[in-house]
PDB file of C-alpha atoms in Angstrom:
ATOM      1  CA  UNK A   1       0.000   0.000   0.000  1.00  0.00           C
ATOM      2  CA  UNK A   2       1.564   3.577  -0.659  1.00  0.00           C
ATOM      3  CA  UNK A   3       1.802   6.211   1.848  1.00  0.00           C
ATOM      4  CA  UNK A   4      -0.212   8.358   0.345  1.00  0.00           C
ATOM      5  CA  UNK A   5      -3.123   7.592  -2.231  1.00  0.00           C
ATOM      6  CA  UNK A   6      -5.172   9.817  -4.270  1.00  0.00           C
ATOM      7  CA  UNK A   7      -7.475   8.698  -7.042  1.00  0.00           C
ATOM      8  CA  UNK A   8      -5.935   9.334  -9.921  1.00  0.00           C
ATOM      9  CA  UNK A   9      -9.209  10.883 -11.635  1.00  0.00           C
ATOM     10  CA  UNK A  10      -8.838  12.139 -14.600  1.00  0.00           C
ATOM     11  CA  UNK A  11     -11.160  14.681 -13.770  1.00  0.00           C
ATOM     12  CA  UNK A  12     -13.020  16.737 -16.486  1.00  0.00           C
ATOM     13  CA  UNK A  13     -15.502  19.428 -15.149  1.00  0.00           C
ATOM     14  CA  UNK A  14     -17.223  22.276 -17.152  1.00  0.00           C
ATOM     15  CA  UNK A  15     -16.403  25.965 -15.556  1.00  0.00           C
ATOM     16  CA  UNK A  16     -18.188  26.858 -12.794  1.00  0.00           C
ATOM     17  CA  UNK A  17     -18.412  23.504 -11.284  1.00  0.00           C
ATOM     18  CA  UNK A  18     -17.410  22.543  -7.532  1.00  0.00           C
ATOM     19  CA  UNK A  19     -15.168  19.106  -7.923  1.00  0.00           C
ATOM     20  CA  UNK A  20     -13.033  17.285  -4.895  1.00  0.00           C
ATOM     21  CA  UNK A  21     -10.306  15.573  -4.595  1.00  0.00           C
ATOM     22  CA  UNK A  22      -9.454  13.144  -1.659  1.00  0.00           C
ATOM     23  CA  UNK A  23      -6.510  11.661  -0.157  1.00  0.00           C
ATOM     24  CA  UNK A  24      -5.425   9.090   2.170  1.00  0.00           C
ATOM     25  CA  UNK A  25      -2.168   8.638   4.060  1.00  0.00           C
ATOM     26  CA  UNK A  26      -0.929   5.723   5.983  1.00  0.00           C
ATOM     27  CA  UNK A  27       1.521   7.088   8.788  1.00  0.00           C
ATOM     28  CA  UNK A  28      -0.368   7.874  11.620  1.00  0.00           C
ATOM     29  CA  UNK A  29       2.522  10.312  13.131  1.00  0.00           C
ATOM     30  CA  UNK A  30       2.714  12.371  10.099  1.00  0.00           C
ATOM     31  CA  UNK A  31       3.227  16.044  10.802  1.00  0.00           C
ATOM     32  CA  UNK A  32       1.980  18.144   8.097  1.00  0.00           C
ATOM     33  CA  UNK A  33       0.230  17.962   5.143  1.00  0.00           C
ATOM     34  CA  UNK A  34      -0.222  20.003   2.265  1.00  0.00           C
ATOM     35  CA  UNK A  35      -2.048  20.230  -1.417  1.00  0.00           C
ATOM     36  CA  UNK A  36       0.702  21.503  -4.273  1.00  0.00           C
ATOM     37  CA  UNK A  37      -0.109  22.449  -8.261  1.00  0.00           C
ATOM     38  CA  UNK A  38       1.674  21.263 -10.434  1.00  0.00           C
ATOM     39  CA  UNK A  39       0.984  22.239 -14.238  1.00  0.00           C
ATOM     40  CA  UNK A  40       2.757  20.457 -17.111  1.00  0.00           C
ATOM     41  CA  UNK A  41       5.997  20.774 -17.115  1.00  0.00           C
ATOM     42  CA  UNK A  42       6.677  22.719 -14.230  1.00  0.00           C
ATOM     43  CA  UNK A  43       7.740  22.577 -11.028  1.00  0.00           C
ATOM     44  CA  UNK A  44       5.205  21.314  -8.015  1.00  0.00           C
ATOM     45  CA  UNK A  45       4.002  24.833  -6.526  1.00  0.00           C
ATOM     46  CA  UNK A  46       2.311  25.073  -3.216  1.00  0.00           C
ATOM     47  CA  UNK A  47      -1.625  25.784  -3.427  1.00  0.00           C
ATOM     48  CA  UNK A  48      -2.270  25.423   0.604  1.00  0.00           C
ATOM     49  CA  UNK A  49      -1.364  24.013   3.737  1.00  0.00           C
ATOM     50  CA  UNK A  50      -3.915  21.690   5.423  1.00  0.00           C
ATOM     51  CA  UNK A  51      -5.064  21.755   9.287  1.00  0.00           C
ATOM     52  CA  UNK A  52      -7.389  19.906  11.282  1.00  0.00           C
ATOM     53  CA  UNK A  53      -9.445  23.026  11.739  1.00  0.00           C
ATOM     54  CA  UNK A  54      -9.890  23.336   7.974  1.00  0.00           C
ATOM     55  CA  UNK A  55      -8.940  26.104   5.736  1.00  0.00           C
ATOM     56  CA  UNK A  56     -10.365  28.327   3.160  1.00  0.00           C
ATOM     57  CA  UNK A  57      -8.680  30.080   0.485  1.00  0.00           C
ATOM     58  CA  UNK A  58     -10.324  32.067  -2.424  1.00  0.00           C
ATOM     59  CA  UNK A  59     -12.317  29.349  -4.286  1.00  0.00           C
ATOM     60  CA  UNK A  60     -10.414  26.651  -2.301  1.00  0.00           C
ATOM     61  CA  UNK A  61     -11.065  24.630   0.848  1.00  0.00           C
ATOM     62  CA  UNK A  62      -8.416  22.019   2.355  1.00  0.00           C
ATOM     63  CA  UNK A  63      -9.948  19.937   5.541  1.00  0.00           C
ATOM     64  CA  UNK A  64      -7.794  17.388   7.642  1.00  0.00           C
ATOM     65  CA  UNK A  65      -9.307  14.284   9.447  1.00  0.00           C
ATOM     66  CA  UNK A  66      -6.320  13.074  11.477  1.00  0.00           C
ATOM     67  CA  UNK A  67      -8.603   9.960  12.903  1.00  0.00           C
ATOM     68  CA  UNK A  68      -9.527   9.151   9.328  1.00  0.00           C
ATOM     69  CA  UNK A  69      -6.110   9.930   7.858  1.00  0.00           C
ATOM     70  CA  UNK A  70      -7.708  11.584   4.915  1.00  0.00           C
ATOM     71  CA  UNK A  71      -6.933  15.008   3.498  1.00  0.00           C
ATOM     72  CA  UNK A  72      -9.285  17.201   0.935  1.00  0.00           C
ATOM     73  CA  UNK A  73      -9.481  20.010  -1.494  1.00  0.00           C
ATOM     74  CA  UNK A  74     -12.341  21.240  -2.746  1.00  0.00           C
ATOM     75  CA  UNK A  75     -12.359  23.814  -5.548  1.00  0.00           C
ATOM     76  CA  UNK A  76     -15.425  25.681  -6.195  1.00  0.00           C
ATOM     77  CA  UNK A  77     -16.310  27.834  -9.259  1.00  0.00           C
ATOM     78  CA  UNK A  78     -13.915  25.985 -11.632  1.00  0.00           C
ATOM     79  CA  UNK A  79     -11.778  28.097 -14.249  1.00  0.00           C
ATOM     80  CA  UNK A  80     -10.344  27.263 -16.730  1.00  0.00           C
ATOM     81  CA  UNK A  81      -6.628  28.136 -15.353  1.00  0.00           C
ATOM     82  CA  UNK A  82      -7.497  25.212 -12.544  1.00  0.00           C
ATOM     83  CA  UNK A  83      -6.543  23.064 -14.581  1.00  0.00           C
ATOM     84  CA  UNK A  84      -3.610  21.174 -13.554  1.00  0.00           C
ATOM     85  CA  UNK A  85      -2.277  17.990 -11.653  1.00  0.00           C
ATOM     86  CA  UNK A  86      -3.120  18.513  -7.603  1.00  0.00           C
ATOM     87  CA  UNK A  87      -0.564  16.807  -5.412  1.00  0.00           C
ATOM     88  CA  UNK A  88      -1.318  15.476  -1.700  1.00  0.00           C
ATOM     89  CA  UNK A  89       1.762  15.812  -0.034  1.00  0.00           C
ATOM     90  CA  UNK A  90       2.502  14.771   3.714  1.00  0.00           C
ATOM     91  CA  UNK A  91       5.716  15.162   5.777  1.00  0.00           C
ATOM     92  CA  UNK A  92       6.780  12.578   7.274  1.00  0.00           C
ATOM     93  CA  UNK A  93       9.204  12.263  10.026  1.00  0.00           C
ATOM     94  CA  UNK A  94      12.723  14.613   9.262  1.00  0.00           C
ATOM     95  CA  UNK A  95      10.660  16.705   7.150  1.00  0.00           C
ATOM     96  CA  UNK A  96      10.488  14.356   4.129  1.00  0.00           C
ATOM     97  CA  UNK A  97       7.670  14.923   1.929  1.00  0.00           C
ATOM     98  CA  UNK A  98       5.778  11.692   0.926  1.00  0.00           C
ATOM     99  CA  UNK A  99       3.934  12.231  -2.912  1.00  0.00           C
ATOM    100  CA  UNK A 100       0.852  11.442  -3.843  1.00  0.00           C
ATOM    101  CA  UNK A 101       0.544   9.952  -7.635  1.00  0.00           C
ATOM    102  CA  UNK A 102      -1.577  13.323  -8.554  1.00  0.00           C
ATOM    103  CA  UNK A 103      -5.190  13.722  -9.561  1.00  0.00           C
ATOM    104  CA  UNK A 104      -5.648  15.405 -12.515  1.00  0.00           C
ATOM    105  CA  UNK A 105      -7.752  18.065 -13.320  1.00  0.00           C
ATOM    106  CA  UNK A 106      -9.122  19.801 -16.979  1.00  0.00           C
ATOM    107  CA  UNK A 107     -11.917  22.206 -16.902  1.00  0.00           C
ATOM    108  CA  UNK A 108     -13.270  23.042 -20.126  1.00  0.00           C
ATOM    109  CA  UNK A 109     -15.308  25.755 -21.362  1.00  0.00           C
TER     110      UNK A 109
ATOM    111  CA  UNK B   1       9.005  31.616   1.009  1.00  0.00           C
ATOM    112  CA  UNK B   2      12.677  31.381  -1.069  1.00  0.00           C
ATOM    113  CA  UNK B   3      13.519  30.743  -4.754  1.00  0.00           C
ATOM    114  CA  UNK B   4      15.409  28.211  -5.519  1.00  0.00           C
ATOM    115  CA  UNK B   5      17.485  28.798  -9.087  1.00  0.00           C
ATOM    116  CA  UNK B   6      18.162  25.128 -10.786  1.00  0.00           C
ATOM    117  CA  UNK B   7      20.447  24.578 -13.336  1.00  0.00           C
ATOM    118  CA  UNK B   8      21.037  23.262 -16.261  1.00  0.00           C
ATOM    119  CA  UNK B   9      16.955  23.072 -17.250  1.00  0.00           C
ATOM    120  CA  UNK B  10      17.265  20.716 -19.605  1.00  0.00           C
ATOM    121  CA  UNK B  11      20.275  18.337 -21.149  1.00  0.00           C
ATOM    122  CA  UNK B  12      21.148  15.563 -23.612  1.00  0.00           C
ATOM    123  CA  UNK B  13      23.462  13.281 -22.564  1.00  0.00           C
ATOM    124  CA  UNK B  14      25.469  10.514 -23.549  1.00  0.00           C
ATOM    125  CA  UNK B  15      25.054   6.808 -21.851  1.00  0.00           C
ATOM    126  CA  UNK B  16      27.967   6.658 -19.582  1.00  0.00           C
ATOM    127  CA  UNK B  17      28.755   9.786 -18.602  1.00  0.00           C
ATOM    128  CA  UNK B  18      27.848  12.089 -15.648  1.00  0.00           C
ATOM    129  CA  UNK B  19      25.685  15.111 -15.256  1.00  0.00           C
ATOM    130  CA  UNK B  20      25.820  17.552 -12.644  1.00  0.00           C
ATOM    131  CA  UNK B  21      22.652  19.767 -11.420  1.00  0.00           C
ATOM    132  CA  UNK B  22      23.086  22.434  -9.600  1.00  0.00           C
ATOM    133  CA  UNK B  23      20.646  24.571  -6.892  1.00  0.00           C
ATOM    134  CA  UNK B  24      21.048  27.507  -5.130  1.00  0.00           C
ATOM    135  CA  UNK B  25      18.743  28.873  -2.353  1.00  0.00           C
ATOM    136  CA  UNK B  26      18.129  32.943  -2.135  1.00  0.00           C
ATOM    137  CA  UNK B  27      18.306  32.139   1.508  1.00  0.00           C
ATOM    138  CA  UNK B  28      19.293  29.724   4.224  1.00  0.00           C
ATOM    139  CA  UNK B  29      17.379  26.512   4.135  1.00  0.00           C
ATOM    140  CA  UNK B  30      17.389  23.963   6.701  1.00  0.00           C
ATOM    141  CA  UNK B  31      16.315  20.909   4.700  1.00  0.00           C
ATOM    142  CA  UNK B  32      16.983  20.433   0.885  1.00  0.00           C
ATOM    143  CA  UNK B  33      16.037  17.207  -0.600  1.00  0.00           C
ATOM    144  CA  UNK B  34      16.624  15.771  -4.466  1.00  0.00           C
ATOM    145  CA  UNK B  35      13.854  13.943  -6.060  1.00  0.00           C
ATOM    146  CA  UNK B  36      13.351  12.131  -9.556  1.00  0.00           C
ATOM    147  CA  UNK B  37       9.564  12.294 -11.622  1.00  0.00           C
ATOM    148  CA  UNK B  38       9.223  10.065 -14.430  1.00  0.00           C
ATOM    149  CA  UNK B  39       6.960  11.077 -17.421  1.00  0.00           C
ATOM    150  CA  UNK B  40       3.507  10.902 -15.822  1.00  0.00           C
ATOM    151  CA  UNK B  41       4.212   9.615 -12.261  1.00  0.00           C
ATOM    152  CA  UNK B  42       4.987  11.494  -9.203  1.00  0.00           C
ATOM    153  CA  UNK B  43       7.674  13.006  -7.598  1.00  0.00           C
ATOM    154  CA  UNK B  44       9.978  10.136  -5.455  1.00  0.00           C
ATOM    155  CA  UNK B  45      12.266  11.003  -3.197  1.00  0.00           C
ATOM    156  CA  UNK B  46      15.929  10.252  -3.722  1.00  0.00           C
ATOM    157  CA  UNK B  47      17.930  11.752  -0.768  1.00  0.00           C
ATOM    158  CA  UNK B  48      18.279  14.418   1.746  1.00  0.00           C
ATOM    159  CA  UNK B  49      20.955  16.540   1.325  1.00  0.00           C
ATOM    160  CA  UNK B  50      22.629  16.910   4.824  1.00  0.00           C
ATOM    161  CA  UNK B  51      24.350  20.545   5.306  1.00  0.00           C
ATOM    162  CA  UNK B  52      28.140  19.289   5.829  1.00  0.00           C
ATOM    163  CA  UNK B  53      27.957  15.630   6.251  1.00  0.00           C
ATOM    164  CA  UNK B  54      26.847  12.463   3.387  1.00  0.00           C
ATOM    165  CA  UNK B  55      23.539  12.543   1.936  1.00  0.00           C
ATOM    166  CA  UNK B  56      20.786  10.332   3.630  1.00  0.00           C
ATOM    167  CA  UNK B  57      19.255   7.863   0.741  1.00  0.00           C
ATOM    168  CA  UNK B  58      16.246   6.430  -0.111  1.00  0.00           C
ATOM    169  CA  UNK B  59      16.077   2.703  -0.305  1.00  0.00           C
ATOM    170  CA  UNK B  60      16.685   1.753  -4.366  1.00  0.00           C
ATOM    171  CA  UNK B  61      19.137   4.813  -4.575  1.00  0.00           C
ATOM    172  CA  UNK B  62      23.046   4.958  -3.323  1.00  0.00           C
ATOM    173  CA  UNK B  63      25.798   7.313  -3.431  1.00  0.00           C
ATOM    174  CA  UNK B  64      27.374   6.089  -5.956  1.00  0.00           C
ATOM    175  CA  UNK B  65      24.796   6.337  -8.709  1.00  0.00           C
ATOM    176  CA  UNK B  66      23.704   9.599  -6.690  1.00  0.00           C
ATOM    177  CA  UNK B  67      26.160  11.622  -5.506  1.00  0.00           C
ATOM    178  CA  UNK B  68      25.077  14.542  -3.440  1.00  0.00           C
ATOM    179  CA  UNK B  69      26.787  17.470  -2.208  1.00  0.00           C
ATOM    180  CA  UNK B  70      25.757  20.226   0.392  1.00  0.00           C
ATOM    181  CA  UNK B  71      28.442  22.171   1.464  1.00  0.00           C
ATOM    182  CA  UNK B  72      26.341  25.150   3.350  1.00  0.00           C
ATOM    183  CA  UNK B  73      22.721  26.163   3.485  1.00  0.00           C
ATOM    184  CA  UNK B  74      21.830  27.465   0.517  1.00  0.00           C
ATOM    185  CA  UNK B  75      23.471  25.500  -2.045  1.00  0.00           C
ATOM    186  CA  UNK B  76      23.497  21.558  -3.415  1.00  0.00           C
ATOM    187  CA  UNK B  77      24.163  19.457  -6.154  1.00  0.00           C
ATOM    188  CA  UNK B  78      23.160  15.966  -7.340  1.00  0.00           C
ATOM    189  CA  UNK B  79      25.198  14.194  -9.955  1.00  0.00           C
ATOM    190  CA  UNK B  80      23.630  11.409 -11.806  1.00  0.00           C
ATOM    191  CA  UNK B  81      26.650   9.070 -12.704  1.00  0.00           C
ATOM    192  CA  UNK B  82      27.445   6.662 -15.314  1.00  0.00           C
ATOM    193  CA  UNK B  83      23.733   7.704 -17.285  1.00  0.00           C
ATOM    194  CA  UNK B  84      21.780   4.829 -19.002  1.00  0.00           C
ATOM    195  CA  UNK B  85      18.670   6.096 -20.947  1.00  0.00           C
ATOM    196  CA  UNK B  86      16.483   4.532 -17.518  1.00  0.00           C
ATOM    197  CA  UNK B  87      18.152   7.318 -15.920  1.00  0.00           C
ATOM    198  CA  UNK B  88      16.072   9.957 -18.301  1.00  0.00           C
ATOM    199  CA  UNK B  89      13.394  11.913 -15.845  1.00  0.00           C
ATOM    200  CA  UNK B  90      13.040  15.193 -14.356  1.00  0.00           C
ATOM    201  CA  UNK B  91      14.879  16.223 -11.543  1.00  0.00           C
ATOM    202  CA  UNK B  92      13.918  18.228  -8.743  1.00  0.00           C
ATOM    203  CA  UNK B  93      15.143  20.105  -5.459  1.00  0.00           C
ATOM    204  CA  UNK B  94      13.693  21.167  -2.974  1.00  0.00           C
ATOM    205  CA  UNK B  95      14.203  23.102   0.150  1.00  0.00           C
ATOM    206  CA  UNK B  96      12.204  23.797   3.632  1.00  0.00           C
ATOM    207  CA  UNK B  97      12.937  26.031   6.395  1.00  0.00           C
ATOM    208  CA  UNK B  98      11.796  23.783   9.114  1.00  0.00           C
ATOM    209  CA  UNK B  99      10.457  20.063   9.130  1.00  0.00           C
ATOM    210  CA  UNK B 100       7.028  20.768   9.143  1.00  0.00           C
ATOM    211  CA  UNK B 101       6.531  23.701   6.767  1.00  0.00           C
ATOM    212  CA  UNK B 102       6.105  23.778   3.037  1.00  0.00           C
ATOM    213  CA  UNK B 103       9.018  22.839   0.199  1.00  0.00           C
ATOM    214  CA  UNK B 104       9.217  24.699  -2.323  1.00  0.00           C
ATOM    215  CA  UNK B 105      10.737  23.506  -5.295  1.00  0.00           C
ATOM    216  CA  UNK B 106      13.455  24.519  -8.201  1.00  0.00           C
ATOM    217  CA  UNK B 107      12.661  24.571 -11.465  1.00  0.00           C
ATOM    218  CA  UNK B 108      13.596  21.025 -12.568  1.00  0.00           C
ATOM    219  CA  UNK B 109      15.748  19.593 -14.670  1.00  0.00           C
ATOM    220  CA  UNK B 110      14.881  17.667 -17.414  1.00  0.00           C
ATOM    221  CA  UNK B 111      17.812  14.934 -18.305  1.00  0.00           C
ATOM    222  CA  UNK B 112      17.117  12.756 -21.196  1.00  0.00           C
ATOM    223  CA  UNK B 113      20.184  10.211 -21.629  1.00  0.00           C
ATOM    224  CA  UNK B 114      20.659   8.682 -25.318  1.00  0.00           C
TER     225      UNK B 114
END
């Protein structure tokens, strides 16, 4: 089983539509936890940090269940320029950063 | 959060020999780490670069194949030795202030060995 599992999707959403992603990880002492862009090509890019508390940003919303070990992003109001791979990412112990495989995201007009 | 400058971006190389990438940090990072993404997969992990001392390696890579330097906080380089075409991927660094907080990531570079 990996460490961290996301379904792969692909996931193709007109604009304007609300989609979410999910993600699992398997090391109950893992630290942090975050959800990175990465768009072809390029580097992985940072789109939020994740806390148990939940957090909001813009059109995005990252929520934490620590008992559940399961991470999400939800993206509401869909542009076009969302589309992109979305990685979960969780730090282990040492501050290693454990991958998810990527879900993949294409909004279309 | 810092920028991380990666270079070269790209190369060609021949099977056999040995390519050096470089990164430097616009400011002092405690963690750096090297990692390797194959066309369509995610990014694995292929050391932590250790400020002063030997790399720490993932299982499936060594020091040989991998050598790492780190010789103060804001710079490191990974040299991918003796290439074989199974060696062709991007390559990526990536540095953290502290163990908990966000990486944030050079630009890649994308080796393709012939």
């Amino acid at each position: 089983r990996k460490e961290v599992e996301q379904d792969p999707g692909p996931f193709n959403v007109p604009e304007g539509a609300t989609v979410a992603f999910n993600c699992t990880y398997s090391n109950s002492a893992s630290q942090s936890f975050f959800w990175y862009r990465q768009d072809c090509r390029k580097e992985p890019k940072l789109l939020m940090s994740v806390y148990s508390s939940g957090n909001e940003d813009g059109r995005f919303t990252a929520q934490l269940n620590r008992a559940s070990q399961y991470i999400s992003l939800l993206i509401r109001d869909s542009k076009l320029s969302d589309s992109a791979t979305y990685l979960c990412v969780v730090n282990t112990n040492a501050g290693k950063s454990t991958f998810g495989d990527g879900t993949t995201l294409t909004v279309k007009p | 959060s810092a920028v991380i400058s990666q270079k070269p971006s790209r190369d060609i190389c021949q099977r056999g020999t040995s390519l050096t990438i470089q990164c430097q940090v616009d400011s002092q990072v405690t963690m750096m780490f090297w990692y390797r993404q194959q066309p369509g997969q995610s990014l694995t992990l292929i050391a932590t670069a250790n400020q002063g001392s030997e790399a720490t390696y993932e299982s499936g890579f060594v020091i040989d194949k991998f050598p790492i330097s780190r010789p103060n906080l804001t710079f490191s380089t990974l040299t991918v030795s003796n290439m074989s075409p199974e060696d062709s991927s991007i390559y990526l660094c990536s540095g953290s202030g502290h163990l908990n907080t966000e990486a944030f990531f050079g630009q890649g570079t994308r080796l393709t060995v012939v």
